[in-house]
mmCIF file of C-alpha atoms in Angstrom:
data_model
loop_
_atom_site.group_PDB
_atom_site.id
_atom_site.type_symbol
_atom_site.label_atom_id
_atom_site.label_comp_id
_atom_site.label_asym_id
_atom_site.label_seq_id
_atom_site.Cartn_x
_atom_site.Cartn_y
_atom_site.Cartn_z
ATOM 1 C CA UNK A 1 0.000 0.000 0.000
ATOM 2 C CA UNK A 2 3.019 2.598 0.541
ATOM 3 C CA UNK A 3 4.375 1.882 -2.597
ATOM 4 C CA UNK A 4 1.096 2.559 -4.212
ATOM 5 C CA UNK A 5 0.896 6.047 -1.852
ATOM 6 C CA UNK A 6 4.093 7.093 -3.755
ATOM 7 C CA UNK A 7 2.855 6.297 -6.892
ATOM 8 C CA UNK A 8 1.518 8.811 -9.807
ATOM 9 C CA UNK A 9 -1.812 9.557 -9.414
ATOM 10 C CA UNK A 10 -4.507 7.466 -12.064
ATOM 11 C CA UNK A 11 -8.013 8.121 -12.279
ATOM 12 C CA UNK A 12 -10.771 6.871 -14.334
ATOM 13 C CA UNK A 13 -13.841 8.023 -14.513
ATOM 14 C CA UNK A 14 -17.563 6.416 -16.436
ATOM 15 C CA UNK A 15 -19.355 8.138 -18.800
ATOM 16 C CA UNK A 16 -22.483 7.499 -20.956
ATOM 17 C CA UNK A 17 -20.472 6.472 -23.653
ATOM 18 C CA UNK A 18 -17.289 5.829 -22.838
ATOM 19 C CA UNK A 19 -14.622 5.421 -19.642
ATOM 20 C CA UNK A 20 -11.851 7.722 -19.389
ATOM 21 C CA UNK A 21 -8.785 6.986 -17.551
ATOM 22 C CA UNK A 22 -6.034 9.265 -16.659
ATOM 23 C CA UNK A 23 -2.263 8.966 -15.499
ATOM 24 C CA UNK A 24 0.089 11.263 -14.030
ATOM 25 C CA UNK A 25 3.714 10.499 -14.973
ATOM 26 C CA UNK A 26 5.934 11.027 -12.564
ATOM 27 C CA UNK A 27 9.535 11.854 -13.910
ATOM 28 C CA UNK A 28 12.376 11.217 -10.823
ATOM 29 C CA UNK A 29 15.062 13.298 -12.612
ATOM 30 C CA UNK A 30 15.772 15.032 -15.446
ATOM 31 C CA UNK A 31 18.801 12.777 -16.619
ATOM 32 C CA UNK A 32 16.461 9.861 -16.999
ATOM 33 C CA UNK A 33 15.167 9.325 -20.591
ATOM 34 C CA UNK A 34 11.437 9.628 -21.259
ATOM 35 C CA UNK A 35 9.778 6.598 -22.114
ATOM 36 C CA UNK A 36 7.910 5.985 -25.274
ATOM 37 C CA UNK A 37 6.119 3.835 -24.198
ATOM 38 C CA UNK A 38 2.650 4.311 -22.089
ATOM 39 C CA UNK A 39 4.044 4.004 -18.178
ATOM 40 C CA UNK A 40 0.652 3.785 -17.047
ATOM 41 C CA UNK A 41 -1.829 2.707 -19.386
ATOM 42 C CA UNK A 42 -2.336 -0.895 -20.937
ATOM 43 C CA UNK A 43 -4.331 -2.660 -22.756
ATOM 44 C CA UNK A 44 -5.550 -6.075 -21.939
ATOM 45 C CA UNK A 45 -8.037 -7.024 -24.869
ATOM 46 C CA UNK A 46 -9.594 -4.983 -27.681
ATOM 47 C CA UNK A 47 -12.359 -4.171 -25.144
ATOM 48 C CA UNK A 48 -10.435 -3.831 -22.036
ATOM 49 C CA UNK A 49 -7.528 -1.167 -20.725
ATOM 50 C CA UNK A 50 -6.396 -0.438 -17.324
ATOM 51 C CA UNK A 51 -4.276 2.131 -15.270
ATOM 52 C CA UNK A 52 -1.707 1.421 -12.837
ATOM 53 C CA UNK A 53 -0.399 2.682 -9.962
ATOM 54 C CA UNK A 54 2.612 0.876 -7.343
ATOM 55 C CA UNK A 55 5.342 -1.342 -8.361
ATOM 56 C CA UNK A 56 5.713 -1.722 -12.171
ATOM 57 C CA UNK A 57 7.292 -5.153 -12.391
ATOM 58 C CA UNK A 58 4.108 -6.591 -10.185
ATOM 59 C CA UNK A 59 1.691 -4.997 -12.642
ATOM 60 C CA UNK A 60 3.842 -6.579 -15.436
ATOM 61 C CA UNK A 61 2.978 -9.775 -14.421
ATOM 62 C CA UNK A 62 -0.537 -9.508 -13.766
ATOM 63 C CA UNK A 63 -1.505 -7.684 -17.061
ATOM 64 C CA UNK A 64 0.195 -10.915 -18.965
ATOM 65 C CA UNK A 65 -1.866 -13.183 -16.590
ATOM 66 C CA UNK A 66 -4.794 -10.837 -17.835
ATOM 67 C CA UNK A 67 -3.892 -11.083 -21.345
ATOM 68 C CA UNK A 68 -3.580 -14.832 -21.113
ATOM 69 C CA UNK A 69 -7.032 -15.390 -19.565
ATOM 70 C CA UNK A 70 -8.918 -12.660 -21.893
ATOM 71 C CA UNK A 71 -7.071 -15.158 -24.968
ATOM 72 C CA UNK A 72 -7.897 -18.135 -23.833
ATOM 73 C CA UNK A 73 -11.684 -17.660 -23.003
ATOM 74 C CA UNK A 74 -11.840 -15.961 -26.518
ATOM 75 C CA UNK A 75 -10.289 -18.934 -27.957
ATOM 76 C CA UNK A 76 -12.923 -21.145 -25.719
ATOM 77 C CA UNK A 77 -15.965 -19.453 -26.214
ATOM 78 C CA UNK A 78 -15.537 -17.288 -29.696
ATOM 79 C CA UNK A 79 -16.079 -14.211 -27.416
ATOM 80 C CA UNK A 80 -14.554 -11.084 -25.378
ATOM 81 C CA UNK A 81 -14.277 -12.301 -21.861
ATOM 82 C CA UNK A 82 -16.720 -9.817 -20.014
ATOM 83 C CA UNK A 83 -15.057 -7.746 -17.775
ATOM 84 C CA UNK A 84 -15.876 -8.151 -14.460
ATOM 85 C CA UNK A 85 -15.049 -11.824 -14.945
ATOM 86 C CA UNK A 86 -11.804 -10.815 -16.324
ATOM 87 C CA UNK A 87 -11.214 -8.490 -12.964
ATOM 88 C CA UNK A 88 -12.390 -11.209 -10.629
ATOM 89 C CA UNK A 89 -10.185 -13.967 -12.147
ATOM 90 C CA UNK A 90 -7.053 -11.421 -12.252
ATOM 91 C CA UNK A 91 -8.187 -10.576 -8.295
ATOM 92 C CA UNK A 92 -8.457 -14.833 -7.200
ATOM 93 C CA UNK A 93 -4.764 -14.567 -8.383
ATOM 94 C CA UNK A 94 -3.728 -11.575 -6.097
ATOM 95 C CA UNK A 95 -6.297 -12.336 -2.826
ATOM 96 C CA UNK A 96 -3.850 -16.255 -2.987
ATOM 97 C CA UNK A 97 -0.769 -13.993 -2.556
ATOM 98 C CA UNK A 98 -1.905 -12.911 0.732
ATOM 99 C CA UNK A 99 -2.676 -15.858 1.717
ATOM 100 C CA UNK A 100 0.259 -18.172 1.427
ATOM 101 C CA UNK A 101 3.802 -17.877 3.454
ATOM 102 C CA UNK A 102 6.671 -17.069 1.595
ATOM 103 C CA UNK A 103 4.915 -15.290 -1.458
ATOM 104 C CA UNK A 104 4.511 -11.227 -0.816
ATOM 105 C CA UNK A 105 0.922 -9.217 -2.261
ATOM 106 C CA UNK A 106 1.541 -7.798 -5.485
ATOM 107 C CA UNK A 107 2.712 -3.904 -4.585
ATOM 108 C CA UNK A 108 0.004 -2.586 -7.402
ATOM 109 C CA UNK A 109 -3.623 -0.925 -7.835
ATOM 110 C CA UNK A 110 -5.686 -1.295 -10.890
ATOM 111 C CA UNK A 111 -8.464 1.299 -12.598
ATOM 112 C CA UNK A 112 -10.232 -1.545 -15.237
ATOM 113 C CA UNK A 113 -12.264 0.232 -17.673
ATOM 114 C CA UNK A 114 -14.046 -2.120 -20.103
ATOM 115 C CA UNK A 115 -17.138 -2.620 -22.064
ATOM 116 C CA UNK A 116 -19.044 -5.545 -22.295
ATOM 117 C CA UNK A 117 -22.747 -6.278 -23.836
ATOM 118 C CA UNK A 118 -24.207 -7.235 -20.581
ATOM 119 C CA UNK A 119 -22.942 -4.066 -18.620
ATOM 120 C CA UNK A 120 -21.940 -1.453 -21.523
ATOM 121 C CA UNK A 121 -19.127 0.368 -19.855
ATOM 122 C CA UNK A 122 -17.836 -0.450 -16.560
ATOM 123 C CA UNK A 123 -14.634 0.906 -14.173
ATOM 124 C CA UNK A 124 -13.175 -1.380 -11.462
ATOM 125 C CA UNK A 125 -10.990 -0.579 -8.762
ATOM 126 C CA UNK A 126 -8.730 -3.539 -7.240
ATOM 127 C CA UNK A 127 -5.873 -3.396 -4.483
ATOM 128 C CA UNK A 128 -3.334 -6.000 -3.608
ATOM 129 C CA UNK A 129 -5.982 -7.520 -1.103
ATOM 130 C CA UNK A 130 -7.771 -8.753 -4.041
ATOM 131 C CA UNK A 131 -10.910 -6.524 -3.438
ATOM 132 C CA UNK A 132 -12.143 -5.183 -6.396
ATOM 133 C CA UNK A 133 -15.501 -2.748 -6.619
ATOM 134 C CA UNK A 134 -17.653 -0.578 -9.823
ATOM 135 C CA UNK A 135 -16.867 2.764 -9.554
ATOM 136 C CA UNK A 136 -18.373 5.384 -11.295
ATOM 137 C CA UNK A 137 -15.425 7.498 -10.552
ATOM 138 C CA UNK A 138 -12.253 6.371 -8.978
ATOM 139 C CA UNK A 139 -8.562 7.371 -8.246
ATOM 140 C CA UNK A 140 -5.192 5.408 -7.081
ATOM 141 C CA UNK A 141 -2.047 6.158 -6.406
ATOM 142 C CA UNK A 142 -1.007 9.571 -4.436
ATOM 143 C CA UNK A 143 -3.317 11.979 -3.200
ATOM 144 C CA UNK A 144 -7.005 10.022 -3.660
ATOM 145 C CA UNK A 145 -8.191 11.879 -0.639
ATOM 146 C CA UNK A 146 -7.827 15.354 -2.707
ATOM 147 C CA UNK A 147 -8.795 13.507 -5.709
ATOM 148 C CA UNK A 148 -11.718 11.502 -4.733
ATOM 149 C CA UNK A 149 -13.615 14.635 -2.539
ATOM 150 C CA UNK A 150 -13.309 16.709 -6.058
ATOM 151 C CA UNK A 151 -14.779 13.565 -7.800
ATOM 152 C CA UNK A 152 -17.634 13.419 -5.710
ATOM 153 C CA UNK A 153 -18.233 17.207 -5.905
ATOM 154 C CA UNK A 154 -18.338 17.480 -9.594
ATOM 155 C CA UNK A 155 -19.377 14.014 -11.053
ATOM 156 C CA UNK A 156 -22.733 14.177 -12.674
ATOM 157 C CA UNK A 157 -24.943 10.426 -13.503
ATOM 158 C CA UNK A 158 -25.204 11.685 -17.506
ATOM 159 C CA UNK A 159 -21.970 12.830 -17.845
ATOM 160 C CA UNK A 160 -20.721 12.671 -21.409
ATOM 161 C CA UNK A 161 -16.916 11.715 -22.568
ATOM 162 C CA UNK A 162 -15.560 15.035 -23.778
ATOM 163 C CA UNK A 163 -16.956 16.272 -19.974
ATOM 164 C CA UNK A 164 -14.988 13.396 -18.503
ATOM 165 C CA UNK A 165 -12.465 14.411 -19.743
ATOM 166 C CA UNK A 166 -12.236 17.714 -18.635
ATOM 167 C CA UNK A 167 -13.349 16.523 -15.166
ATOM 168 C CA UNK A 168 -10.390 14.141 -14.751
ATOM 169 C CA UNK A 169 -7.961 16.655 -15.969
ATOM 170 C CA UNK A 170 -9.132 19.041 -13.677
ATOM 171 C CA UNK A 171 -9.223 16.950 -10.790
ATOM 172 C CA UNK A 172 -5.642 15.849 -11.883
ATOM 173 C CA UNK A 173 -4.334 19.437 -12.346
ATOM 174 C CA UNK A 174 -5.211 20.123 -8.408
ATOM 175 C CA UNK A 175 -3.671 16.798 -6.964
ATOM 176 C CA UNK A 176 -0.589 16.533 -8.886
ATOM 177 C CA UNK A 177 2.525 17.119 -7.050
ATOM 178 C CA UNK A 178 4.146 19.108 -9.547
ATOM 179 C CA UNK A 179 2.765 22.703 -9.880
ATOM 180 C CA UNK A 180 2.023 22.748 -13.578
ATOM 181 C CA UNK A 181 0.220 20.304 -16.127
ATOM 182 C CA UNK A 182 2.359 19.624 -18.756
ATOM 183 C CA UNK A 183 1.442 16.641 -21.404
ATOM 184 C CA UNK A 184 4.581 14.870 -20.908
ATOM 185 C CA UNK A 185 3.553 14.726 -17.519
ATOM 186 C CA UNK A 186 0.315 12.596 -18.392
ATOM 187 C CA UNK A 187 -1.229 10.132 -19.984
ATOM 188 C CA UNK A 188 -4.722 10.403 -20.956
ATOM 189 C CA UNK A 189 -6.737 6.842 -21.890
ATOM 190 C CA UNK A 190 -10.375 6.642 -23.377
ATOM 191 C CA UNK A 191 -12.663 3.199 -23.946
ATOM 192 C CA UNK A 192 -15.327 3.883 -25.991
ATOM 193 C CA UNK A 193 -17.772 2.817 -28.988
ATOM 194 C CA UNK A 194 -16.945 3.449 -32.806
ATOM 195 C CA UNK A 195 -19.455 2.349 -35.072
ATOM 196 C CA UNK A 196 -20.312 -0.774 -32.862
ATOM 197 C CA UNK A 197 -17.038 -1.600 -31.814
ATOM 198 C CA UNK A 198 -15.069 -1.318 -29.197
ATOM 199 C CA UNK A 199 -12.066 1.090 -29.469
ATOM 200 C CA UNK A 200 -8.984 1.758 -27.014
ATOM 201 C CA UNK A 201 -7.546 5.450 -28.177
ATOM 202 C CA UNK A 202 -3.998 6.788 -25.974
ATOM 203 C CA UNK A 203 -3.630 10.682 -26.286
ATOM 204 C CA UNK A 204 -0.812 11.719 -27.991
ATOM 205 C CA UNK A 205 1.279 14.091 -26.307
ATOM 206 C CA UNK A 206 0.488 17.084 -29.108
ATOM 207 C CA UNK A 207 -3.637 15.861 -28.655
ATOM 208 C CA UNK A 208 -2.918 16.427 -24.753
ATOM 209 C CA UNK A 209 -1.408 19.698 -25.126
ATOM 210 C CA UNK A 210 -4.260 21.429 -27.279
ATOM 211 C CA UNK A 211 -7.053 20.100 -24.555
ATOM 212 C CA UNK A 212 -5.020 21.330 -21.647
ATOM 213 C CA UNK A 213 -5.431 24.726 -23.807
ATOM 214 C CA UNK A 214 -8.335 24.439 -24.627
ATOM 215 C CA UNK A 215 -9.707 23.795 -20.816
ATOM 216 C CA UNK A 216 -7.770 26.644 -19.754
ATOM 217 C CA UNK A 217 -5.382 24.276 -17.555
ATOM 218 C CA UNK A 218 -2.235 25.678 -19.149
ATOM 219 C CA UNK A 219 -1.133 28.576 -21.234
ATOM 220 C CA UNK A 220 -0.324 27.971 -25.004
ATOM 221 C CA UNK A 221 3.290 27.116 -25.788
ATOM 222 C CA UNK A 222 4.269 31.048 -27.110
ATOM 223 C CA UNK A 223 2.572 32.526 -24.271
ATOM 224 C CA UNK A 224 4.389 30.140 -21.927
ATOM 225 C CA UNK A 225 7.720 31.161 -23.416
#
C-alpha cells in the first residue's frame, strides 16, 4: 500500500459512452530518458484497458496473466471475456498472494475500464488484497483523498466523454505534485464505442497539449515562453 501512496496519481472516470482513464507520470530526474512507451496505461483485450499505480514489475505480471485469460476464453468461447469476470479472475490470483507464506501481495492498484454487452461500460478498482468494486469514478495512487472529494463534488450520472475528460484533468491538475500540467507529464486513456465496436484510443502528447489549452489548464506554448 506505501508503494502505491508514492505512486503517480490514475483516475478513471464512467461516462455514458465511454470510460476515461487518466495517469500522471511522474519523472524522478531530469537525466532519466522519457519513455515511449505508455508508463501507465495498458491494454488487456480490444475491449479492455487499465491504469496502474505501485510497483511496475508486479503490474507486469498480472496484465500478462490478464492477457492470457482474456485469450484463452476468446479462444474457448468465440467471445470477449466480459469484464468483471476478467477483474475477478485477475483478483483470485492476487487475494492467494496474501494468503500463502513465503509469497509477498503484489505492490500494485488497478483502474479496469471495459465494455461488455451485458454491462456497456464499466470501471473497477482492485488493491493487492484482491478486493475489487464498480466505480463510477475512482482514483489510485497519491493523493485520492484530494482527488476523490473533487470527484464526488463534480461528477454528474449523464456525464458525457468530452466532460470526462475535462473533469479528470481538472481533478488531476489540483492533486498533482508538480505545480504545472504539462502533457509529458500525463497520460490520458479513453474506452469507448466506434461504429459498434469497441475502441482503445492513448492521447498523444500534441492531442494532450491542445485540450489542456483548450480547458484553460495551461497557457499555449508562445505565451508560456
Amino acid at each position: 500500500m506505501e508503494a502505491i501512496g508514492n505512486a503517480g496519481t490514475a483516475i478513471g472516470i464512467l461516462s455514458k459512452d465511454g470510460v476515461v482513464l487518466v495517469g500522471e507520470k511522474k519523472v524522478t530526474s531530469k537525466l532519466l530518458q522519457t519513455s515511449t512507451s505508455t508508463e501507465k496505461m495498458y491494454k488487456i483485450d480490444d475491449h479492455v484497458a487499465c491504469a496502474v499505480a505501485g510497483i511496475m514489475s508486479d503490474a507486469n505480471i498480472l496484465i500478462k496473466t490478464a492477457r492470457v485469460q482474456a485469450q484463452r476464453y476468446t479462444y474457448a468461447y468465440q467471445e470477449p471475456m466480459p469484464v468483471e469476470q476478467l477483474v475477478q479472475s485477475l483478483c483470485d490470483t492476487k487475494q492467494g498472494y496474501t494468503q500463502f507464506g513465503g509469497l509477498r501481495p503484489f505492490g500494485v492498484s488497478f483502474l479496469f475500464a471495459g465494455w461488455d454487452k451485458n454491462y456497456g461500460f464499466q470501471l473497477y478498482m482492485s488493491d493487492p488484497s484482491g478486493n475489487y468494486g464498480g466505480w463510477k469514478a475512482a482514483a489510485i495512487g497519491a493523493n485520492i483523498q484530494a482527488a476523490q472529494s473533487m470527484l464526488k463534488q463534480d461528477y454528474k450520472d449523464d456525464i458525457t466523454r468530452e466532460e470526462a475528460v475535462q473533469l479528470v484533468l481538472k481533478v488531476l491538475s489540483k492533486t498533482m505534485d508538480s505545480t504545472s500540467l504539462t502533457s509529458d507529464k500525463l497520460e490520458l486513456a479513453e474506452v469507448f464505442l466506434s461504429s459498434g465496436k469497441v475502441k482503445y484510443q492513448v492521447s498523444s502528447p500534441e492531442s494532450l497539449s491542445k485540450l489542456l489549452v483548450s480547458f484553460g489548464l495551461t497557457q499555449p506554448a508562445a505565451e508560456a515562453s
